[in-house]
Amino acid sequence: SKEWLDSVTFYSSVFHDLIGGGYLSPESKSLCVETPTGRDVFALREIGVKNAVGISKKSVKPLVKSGTGERIPFGDGYFDFVFSGEGSFARSAKPAV
C-alpha cells in the first residue's frame, strides 16, 4: 500500500541519517522492537543493513519473529543497534540500552 511504502521511505531516511552519524553501519546486527508490520526492518535491509530482524507479538516471516520488548528472544549483547519506533522501551523491564 502507499502508506506502507511511505513508512519504509521515512524509516530509510532516518536510518540513513544514523549511518551518516556513525550510530549504525551496514554490518550492524539490528533489532526493531514491537514492529507488527516489519516496515522498519524492511527499510534497514533496503539501505544495506542485511542483519536486521524485528520482534512483535505475532511473527511476520521473514522480517519479524515472535517476541516482545519484555521478552526479547535473543541473548544479551547480541545486537549492536536496537530501534523502537513504537516507544516500547518505556515499558521494558530489561532495557537494551
Short mmCIF file of C-alpha atoms in Angstrom, two decimals:
data_model
loop_
_atom_site.label_atom_id
_atom_site.label_comp_id
_atom_site.label_asym_id
_atom_site.label_seq_id
_atom_site.Cartn_x
_atom_site.Cartn_y
_atom_site.Cartn_z
CA SER A 1 0.00 0.00 0.00
CA LYS A 2 1.03 3.63 -0.37
CA GLU A 3 1.04 4.05 3.43
CA TRP A 4 3.40 1.07 3.82
CA LEU A 5 5.76 2.41 1.15
CA ASP A 6 5.68 5.92 2.66
CA SER A 7 6.63 4.43 6.04
CA VAL A 8 9.51 2.48 4.51
CA THR A 9 10.75 5.66 2.82
CA PHE A 10 10.55 7.55 6.13
CA TYR A 11 12.40 4.85 8.08
CA SER A 12 15.03 4.56 5.32
CA SER A 13 15.71 8.28 5.66
CA VAL A 14 16.02 8.05 9.44
CA PHE A 15 18.35 5.05 9.28
CA HIS A 16 20.44 6.62 6.51
CA ASP A 17 20.98 9.65 8.79
CA LEU A 18 22.00 7.32 11.63
CA ILE A 19 24.57 5.67 9.35
CA GLY A 20 25.89 9.11 8.43
CA GLY A 21 26.17 9.96 12.12
CA GLY A 22 28.07 6.77 12.91
CA TYR A 23 25.35 5.23 15.09
CA LEU A 24 24.54 2.46 12.63
CA SER A 25 26.51 0.63 9.93
CA PRO A 26 25.74 -1.94 7.22
CA GLU A 27 27.49 -4.52 9.42
CA SER A 28 25.32 -3.80 12.48
CA LYS A 29 23.26 -6.60 13.99
CA SER A 30 19.98 -4.70 14.23
CA LEU A 31 16.77 -5.32 16.15
CA CYS A 32 13.46 -3.49 15.66
CA VAL A 33 11.24 -3.90 18.72
CA GLU A 34 7.42 -4.06 18.58
CA THR A 35 7.21 -3.89 14.79
CA PRO A 36 3.93 -5.54 13.77
CA THR A 37 4.44 -4.98 10.02
CA GLY A 38 8.23 -5.05 9.69
CA ARG A 39 8.41 -1.77 7.77
CA ASP A 40 11.43 -0.60 9.74
CA VAL A 41 13.20 -3.95 9.25
CA PHE A 42 12.49 -3.80 5.52
CA ALA A 43 13.89 -0.24 5.40
CA LEU A 44 17.10 -1.32 7.16
CA ARG A 45 17.61 -4.14 4.69
CA GLU A 46 16.86 -1.86 1.74
CA ILE A 47 19.66 0.54 2.74
CA GLY A 48 22.16 -2.29 3.18
CA VAL A 49 21.82 -3.35 6.83
CA LYS A 50 21.26 -7.01 5.97
CA ASN A 51 21.46 -8.42 9.51
CA ALA A 52 18.20 -6.83 10.69
CA VAL A 53 15.23 -8.53 12.32
CA GLY A 54 12.12 -7.40 14.14
CA ILE A 55 10.12 -8.76 17.03
CA SER A 56 6.41 -8.43 17.70
CA LYS A 57 3.73 -10.46 19.46
CA LYS A 58 2.86 -12.03 16.11
CA SER A 59 5.62 -13.01 13.70
CA VAL A 60 5.58 -11.79 10.09
CA LYS A 61 8.14 -14.01 8.37
CA PRO A 62 10.80 -13.45 7.24
CA LEU A 63 11.14 -9.94 8.74
CA VAL A 64 9.58 -10.29 12.20
CA LYS A 65 9.95 -13.02 14.82
CA SER A 66 7.66 -13.63 17.76
CA GLY A 67 8.72 -11.71 20.88
CA THR A 68 8.15 -8.54 22.88
CA GLY A 69 10.22 -5.74 24.35
CA GLU A 70 9.91 -7.50 27.69
CA ARG A 71 10.89 -10.91 26.26
CA ILE A 72 13.49 -10.49 23.54
CA PRO A 73 14.21 -13.96 22.06
CA PHE A 74 17.96 -13.35 21.68
CA GLY A 75 20.88 -13.41 24.10
CA ASP A 76 22.22 -10.38 25.95
CA GLY A 77 24.59 -8.28 23.87
CA TYR A 78 23.59 -9.93 20.59
CA PHE A 79 22.60 -6.67 18.86
CA ASP A 80 24.70 -3.61 18.02
CA PHE A 81 21.68 -1.44 17.21
CA VAL A 82 18.17 -1.55 18.68
CA PHE A 83 15.29 0.55 17.36
CA SER A 84 11.82 1.03 18.78
CA GLY A 85 9.50 3.09 16.64
CA GLU A 86 6.55 2.50 18.94
CA GLY A 87 8.19 3.64 22.19
CA SER A 88 8.16 0.17 23.75
CA PHE A 89 11.38 0.68 25.72
CA ALA A 90 9.43 2.76 28.21
CA ARG A 91 7.58 -0.47 29.11
CA SER A 92 10.58 -2.80 29.04
CA ALA A 93 11.61 -4.43 32.31
CA LYS A 94 15.09 -5.05 30.88
CA PRO A 95 16.06 -2.17 28.56
CA ALA A 96 18.56 -2.99 25.82
CA VAL A 97 20.38 0.33 26.18
#
